[in-house]
PDB file of C-alpha atoms and ligand atoms in Angstrom:
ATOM      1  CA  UNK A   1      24.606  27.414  -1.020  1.00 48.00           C
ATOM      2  CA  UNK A   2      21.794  24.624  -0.392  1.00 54.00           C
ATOM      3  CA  UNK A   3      23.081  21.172   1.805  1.00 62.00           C
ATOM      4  CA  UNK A   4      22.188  18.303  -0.300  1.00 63.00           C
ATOM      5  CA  UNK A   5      20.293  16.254   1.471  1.00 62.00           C
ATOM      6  CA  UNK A   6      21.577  12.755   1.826  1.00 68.00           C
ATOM      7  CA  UNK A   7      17.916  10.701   1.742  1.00 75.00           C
ATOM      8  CA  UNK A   8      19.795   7.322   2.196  1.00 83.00           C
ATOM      9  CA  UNK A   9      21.048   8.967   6.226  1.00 87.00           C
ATOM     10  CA  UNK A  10      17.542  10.328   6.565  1.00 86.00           C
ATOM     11  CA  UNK A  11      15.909   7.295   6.087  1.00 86.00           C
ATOM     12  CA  UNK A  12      18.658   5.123   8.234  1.00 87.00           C
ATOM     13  CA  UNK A  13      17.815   7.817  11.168  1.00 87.00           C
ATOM     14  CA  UNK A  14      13.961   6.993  10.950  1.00 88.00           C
ATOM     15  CA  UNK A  15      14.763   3.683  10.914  1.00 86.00           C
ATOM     16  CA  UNK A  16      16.244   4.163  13.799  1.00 87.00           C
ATOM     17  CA  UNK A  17      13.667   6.212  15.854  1.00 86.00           C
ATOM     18  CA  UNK A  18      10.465   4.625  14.471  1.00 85.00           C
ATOM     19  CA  UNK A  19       9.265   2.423  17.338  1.00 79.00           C
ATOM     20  CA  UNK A  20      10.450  -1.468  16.287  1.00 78.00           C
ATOM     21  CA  UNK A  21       7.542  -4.259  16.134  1.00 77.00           C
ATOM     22  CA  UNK A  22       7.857  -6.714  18.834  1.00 79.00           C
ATOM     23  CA  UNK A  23       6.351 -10.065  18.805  1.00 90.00           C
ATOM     24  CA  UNK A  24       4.690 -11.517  16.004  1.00 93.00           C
ATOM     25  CA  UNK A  25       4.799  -8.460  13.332  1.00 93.00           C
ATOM     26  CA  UNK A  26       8.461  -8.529  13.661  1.00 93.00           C
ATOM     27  CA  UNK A  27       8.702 -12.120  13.193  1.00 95.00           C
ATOM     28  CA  UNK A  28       6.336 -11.201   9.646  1.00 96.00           C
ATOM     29  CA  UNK A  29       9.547  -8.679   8.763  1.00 94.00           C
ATOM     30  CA  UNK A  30      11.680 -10.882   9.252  1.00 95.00           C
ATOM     31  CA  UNK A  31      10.231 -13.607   7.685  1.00 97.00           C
ATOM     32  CA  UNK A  32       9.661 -11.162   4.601  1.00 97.00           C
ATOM     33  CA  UNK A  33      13.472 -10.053   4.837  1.00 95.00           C
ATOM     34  CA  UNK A  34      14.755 -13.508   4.420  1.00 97.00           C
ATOM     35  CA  UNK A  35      12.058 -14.568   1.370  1.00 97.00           C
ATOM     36  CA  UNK A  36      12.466 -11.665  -0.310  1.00 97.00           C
ATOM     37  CA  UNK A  37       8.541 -10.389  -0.314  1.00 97.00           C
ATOM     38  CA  UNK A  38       8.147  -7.160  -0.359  1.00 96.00           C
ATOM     39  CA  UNK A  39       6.117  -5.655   2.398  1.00 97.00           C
ATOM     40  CA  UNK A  40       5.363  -2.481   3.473  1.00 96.00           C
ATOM     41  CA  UNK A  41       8.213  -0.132   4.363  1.00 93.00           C
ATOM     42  CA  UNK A  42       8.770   1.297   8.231  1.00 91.00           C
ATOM     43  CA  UNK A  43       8.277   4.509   7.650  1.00 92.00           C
ATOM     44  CA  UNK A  44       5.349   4.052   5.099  1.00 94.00           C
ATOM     45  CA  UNK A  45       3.593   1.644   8.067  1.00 95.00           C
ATOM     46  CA  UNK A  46       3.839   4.432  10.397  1.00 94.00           C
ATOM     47  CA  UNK A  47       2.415   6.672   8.002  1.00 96.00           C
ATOM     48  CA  UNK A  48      -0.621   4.438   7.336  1.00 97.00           C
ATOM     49  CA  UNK A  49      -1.002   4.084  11.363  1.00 96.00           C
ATOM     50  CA  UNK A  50      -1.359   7.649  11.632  1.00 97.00           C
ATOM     51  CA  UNK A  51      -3.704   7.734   8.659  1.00 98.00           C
ATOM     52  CA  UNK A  52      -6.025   5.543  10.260  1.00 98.00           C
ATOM     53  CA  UNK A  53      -5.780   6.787  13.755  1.00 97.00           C
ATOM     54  CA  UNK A  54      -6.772  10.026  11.949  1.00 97.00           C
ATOM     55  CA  UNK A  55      -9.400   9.081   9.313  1.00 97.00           C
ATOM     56  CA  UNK A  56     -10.818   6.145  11.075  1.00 97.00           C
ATOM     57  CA  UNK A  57     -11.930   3.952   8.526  1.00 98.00           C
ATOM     58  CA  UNK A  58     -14.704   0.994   9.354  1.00 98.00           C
ATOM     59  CA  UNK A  59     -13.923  -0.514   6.169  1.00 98.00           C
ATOM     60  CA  UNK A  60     -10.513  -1.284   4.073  1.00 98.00           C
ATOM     61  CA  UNK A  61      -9.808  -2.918   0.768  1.00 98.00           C
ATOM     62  CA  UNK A  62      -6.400  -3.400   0.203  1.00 98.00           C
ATOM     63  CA  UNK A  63      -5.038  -4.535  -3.136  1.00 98.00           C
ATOM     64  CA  UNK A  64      -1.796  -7.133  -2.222  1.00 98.00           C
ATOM     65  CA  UNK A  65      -2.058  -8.714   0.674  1.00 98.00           C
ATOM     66  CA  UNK A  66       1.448 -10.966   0.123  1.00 98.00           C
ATOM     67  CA  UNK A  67       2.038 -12.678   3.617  1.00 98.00           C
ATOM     68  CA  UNK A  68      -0.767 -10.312   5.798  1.00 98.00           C
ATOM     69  CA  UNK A  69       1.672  -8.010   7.131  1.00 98.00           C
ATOM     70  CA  UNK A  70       0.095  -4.625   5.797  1.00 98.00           C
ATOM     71  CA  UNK A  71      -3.365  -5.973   6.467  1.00 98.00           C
ATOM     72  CA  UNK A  72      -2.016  -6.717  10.509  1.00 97.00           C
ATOM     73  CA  UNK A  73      -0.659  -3.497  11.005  1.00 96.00           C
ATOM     74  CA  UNK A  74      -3.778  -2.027   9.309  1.00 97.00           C
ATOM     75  CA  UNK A  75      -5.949  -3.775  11.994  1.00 97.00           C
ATOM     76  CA  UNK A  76      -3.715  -3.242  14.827  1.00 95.00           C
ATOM     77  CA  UNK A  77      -4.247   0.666  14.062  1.00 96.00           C
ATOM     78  CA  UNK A  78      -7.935   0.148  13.871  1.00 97.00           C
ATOM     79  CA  UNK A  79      -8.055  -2.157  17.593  1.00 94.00           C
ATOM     80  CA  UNK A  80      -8.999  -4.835  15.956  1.00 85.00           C
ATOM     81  CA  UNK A  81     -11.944  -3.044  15.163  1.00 93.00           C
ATOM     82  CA  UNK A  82     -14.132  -2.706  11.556  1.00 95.00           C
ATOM     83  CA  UNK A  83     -13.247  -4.377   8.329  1.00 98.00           C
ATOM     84  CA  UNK A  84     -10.540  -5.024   6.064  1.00 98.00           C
ATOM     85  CA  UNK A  85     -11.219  -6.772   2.691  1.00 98.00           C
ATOM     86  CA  UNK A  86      -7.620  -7.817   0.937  1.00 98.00           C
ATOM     87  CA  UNK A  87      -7.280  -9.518  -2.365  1.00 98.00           C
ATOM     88  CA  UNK A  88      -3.878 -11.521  -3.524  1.00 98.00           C
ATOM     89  CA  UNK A  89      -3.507 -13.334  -6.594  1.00 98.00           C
ATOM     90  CA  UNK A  90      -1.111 -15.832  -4.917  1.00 98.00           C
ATOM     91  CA  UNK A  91      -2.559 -18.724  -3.490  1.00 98.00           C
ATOM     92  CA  UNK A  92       0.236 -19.670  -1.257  1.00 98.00           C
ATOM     93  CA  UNK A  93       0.823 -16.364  -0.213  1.00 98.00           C
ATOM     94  CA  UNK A  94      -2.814 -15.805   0.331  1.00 98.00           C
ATOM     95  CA  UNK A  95      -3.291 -18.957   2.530  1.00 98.00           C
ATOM     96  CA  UNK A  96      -0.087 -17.727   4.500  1.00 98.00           C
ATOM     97  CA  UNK A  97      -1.580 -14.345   5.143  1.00 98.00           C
ATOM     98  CA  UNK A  98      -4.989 -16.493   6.709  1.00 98.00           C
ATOM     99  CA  UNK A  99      -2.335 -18.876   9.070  1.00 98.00           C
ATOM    100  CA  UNK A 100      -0.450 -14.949   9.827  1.00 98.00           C
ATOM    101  CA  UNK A 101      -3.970 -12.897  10.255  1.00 98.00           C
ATOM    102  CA  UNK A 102      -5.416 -16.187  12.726  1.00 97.00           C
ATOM    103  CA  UNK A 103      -1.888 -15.863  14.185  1.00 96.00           C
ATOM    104  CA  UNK A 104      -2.233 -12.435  14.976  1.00 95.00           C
ATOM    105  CA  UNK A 105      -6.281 -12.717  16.204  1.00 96.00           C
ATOM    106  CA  UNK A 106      -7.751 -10.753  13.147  1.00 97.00           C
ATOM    107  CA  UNK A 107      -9.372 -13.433  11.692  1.00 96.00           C
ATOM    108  CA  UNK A 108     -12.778 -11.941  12.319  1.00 96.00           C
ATOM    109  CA  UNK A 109     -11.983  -8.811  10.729  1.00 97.00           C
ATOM    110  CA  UNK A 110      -9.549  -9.449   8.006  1.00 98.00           C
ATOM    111  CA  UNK A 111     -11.039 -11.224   4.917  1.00 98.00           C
ATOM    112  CA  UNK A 112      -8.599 -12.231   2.352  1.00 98.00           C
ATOM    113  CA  UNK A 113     -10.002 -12.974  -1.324  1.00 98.00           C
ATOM    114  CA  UNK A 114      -7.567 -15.165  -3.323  1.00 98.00           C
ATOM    115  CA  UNK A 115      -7.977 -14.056  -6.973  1.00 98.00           C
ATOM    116  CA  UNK A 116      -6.755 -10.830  -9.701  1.00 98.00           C
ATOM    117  CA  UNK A 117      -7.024  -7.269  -7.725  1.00 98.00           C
ATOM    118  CA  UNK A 118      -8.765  -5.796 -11.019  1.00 98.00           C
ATOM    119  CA  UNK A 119     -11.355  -8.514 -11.602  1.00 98.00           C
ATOM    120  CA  UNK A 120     -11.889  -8.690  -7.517  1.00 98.00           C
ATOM    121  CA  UNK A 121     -12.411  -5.357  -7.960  1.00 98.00           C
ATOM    122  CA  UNK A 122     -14.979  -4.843 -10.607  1.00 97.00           C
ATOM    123  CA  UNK A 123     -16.976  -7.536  -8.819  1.00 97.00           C
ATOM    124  CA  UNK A 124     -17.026  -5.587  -5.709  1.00 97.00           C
ATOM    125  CA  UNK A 125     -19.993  -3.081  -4.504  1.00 95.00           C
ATOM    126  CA  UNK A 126     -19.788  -2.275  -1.228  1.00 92.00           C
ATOM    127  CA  UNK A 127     -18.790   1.370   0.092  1.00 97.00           C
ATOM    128  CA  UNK A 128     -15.260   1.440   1.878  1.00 98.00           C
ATOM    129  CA  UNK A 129     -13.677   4.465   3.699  1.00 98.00           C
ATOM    130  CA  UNK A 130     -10.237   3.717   2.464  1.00 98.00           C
ATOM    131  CA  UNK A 131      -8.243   1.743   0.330  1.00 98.00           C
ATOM    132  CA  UNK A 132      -4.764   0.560   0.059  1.00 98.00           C
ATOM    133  CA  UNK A 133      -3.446  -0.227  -3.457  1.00 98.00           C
ATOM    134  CA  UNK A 134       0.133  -1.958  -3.192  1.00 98.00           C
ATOM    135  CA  UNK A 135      -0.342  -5.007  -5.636  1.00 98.00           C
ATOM    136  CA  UNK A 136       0.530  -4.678  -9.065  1.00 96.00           C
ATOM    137  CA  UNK A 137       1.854  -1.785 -10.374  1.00 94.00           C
ATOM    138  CA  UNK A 138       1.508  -1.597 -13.775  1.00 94.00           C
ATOM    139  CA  UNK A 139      -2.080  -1.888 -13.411  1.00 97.00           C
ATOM    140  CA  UNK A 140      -2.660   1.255 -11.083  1.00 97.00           C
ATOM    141  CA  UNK A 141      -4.634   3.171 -13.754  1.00 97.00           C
ATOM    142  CA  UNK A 142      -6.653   0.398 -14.136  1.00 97.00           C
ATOM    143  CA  UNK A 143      -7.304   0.083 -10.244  1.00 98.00           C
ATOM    144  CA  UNK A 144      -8.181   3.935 -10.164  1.00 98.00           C
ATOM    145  CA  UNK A 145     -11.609   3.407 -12.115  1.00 96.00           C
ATOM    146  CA  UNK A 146     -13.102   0.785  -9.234  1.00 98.00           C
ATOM    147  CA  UNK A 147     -11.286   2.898  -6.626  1.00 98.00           C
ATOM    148  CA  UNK A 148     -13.131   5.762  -7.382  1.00 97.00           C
ATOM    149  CA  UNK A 149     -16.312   4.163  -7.784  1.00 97.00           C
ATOM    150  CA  UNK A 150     -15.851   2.029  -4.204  1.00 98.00           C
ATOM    151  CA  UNK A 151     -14.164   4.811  -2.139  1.00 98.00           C
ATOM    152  CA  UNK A 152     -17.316   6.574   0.037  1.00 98.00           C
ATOM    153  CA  UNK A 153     -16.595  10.662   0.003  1.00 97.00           C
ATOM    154  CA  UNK A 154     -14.521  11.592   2.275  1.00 97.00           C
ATOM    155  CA  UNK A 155     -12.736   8.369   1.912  1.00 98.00           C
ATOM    156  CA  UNK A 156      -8.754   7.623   1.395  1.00 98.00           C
ATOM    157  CA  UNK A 157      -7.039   6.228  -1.395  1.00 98.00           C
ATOM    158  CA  UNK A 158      -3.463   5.398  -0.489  1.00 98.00           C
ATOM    159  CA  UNK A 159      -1.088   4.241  -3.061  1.00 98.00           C
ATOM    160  CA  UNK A 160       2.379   2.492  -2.304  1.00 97.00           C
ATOM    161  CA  UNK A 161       5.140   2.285  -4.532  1.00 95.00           C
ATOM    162  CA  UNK A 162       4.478   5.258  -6.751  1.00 96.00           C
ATOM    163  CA  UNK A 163       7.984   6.836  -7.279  1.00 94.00           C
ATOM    164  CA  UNK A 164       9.090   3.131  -8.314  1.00 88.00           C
ATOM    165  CA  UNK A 165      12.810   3.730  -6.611  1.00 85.00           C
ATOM    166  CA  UNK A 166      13.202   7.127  -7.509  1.00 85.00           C
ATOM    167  CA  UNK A 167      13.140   5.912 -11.811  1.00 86.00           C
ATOM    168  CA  UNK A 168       9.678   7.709 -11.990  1.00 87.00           C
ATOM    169  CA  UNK A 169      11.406  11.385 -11.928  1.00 87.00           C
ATOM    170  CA  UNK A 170      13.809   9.800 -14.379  1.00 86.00           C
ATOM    171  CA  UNK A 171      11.625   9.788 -17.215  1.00 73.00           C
ATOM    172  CA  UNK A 172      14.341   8.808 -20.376  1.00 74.00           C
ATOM    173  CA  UNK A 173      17.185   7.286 -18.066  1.00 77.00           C
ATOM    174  CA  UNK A 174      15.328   3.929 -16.925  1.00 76.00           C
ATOM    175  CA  UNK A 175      16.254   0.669 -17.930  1.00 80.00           C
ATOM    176  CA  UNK A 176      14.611  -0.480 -20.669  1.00 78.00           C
ATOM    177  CA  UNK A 177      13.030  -3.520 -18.264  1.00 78.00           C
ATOM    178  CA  UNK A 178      12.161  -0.988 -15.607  1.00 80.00           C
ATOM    179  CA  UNK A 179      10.493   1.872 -18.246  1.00 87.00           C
ATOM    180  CA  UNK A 180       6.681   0.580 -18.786  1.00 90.00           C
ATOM    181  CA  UNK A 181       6.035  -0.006 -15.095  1.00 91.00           C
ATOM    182  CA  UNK A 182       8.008   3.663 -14.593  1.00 91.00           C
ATOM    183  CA  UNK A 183       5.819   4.827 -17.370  1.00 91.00           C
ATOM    184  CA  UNK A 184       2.599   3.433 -16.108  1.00 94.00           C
ATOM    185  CA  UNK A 185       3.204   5.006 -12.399  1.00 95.00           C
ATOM    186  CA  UNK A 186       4.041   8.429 -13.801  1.00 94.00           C
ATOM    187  CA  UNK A 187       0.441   8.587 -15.799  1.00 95.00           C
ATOM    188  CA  UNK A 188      -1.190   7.121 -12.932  1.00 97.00           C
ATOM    189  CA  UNK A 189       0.415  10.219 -10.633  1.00 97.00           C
ATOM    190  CA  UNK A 190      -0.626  12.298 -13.253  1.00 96.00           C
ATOM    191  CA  UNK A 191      -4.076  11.001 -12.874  1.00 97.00           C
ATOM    192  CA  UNK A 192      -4.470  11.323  -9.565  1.00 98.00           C
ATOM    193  CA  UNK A 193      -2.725  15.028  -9.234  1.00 97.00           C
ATOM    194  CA  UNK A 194      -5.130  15.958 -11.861  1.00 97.00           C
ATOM    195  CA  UNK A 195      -8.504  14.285 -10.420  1.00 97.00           C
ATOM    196  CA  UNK A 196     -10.856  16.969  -9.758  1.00 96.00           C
ATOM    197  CA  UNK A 197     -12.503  14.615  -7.659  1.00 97.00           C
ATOM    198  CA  UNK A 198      -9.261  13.806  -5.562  1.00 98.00           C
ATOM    199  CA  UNK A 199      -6.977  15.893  -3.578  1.00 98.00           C
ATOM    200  CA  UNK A 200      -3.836  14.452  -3.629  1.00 98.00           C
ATOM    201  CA  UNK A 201      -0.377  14.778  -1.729  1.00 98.00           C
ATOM    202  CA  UNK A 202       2.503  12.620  -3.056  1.00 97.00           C
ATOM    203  CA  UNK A 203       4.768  11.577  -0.715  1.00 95.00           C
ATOM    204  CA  UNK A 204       8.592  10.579  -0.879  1.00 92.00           C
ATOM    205  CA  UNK A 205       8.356   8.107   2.428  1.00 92.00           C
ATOM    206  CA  UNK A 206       9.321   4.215   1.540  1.00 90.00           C
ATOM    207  CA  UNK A 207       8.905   3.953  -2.288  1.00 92.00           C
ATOM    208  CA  UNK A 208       6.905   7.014  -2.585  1.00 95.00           C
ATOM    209  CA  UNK A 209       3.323   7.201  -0.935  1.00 97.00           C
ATOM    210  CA  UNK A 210      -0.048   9.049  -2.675  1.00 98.00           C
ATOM    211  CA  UNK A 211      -2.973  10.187  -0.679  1.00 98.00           C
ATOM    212  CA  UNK A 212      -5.500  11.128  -2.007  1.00 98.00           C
ATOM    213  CA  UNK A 213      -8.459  12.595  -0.112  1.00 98.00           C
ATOM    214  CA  UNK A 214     -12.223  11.873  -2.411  1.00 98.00           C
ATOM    215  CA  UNK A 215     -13.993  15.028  -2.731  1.00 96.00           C
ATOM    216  CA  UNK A 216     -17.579  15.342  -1.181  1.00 89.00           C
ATOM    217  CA  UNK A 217     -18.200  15.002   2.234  1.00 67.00           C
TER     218      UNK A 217
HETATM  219  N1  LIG B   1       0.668  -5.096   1.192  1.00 78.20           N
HETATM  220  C1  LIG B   1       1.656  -6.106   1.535  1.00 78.20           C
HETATM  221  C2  LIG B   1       2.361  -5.713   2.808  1.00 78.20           C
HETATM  222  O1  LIG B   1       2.845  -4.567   2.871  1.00 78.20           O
HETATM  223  O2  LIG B   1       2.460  -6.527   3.723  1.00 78.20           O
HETATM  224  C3  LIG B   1       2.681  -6.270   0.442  1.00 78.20           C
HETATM  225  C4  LIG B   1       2.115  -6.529  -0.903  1.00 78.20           C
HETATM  226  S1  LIG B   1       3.352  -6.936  -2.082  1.00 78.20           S
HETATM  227  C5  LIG B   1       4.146  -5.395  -2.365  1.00 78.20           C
HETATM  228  C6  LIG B   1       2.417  -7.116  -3.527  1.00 78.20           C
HETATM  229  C7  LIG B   1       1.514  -8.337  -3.516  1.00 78.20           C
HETATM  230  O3  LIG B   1       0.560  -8.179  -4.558  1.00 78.20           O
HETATM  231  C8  LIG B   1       2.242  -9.652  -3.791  1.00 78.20           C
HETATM  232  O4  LIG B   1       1.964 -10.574  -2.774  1.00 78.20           O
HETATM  233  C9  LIG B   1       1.681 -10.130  -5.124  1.00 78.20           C
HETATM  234  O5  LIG B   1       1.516 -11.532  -5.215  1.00 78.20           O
HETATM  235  C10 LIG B   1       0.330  -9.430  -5.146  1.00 78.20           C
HETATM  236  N2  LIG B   1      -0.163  -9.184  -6.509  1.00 78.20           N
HETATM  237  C11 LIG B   1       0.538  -8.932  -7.635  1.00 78.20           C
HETATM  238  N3  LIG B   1      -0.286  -8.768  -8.677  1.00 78.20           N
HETATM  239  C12 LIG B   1      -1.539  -8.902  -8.191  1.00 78.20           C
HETATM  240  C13 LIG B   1      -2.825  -8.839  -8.777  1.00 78.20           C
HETATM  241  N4  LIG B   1      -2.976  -8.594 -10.074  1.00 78.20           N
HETATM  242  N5  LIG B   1      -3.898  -9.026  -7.987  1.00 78.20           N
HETATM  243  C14 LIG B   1      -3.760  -9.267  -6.661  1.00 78.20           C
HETATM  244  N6  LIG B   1      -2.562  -9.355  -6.053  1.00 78.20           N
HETATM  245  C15 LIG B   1      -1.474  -9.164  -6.797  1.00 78.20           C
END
């Protein structure tokens, strides 16, 4: 007979083994624990460490800044090294993320644009070698048109948040307030998986992570 696995242990033991922040990134998570803003999961940071150690992108756009963290970590993988371009709709959460990123010394290489991830995005032209959606998600399919267009080949799209708690697989059980965002995250998975111009690997780490790899290079 198969063990069920029992994801809420697995994820406590990570917890447990992934190497804690020290100094001002853990002050960030906790800061974020007490306010209630959702950052970036342990175990998805970790992930996008290792993505960037591996891919080693000169140039980031990340959609959803919220109070820097991501963008920190980001740059800390990188050595303070190359570019990361974030956009947050929030003003007071985008002028926290400046006071956070001068905080941290990445002031020089993080650039955060206050104003509407899609419309940011449409005005943008420049080439990036990986980009970080995690703002809102109801609006993923819309993101996936610029994405496509900015991402270089060989570049790296990494979505967060795309199994939405688990109520994506749930198709007709979510709650009615939870079921257009659920909805919206399943066709943009679909999208993705189906891409002939992306390779794609979901992955069940935080709130569910995609990666997916653009074609030609
Ligand atoms: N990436 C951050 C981290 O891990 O530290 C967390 C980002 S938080 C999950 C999502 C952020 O996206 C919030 O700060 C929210 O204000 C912002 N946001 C929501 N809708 C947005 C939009 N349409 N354009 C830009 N930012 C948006």
């Amino acid at each position: 007979m198969e063990d069920k696995v029992n994801f809420s242990e697995t994820v406590e033991f990570l917890r447990s083994v992934i190497r804690r922040k020290t100094g001002f990134l853990r002050e960030l998570e906790e800061y974020a624990k007490l306010h209630h803003i959702p950052i970036i999961q342990p175990e998805s940071a970790a992930l996008m460490r290792v993505l960037v150690k591996l891919h080693k992108p000169e140039k980031i756009l990340e959609a959803g800044t919220a109070i820097g963290y991501s963008a920190c970590i980001l740059s800390d993988a990188m050595d303070g090294s190359g570019i990361i371009d974030t956009i947050e709709i929030d003003e007071d959460m985008a002028e926290m993320a400046k006071r956070n990123i001068k905080a941290m010394g990445y002031d020089k290489t993080i650039r955060v644009i206050l104003g509407d991830a899609l419309e940011v995005m449409e005005c943008l032209s420049s080439s990036y070698d990986m980009i970080f959606l995690d703002a809102a998600k109801g609006q993923y399919n819309e993101y996936l048109k610029h994405a496509l267009r900015l991402l270089r080949p060989g570049g790296l799209l990494v979505s967060d948040n795309v199994l939405y708690k688990g109520l994506v697989a749930q198709k007709d059980k979510v709650q009615h307030k939870h079921r257009t965002i659920a909805v919206k995250l399943r066709e943009y998975i679909e999208n993705i998986c189906s891409d002939e111009r992306l390779e794609t690997s979901i992955i069940p780490v935080g709130d569910g992570m995609a990666i997916s790899f653009k074609k030609g290079d």
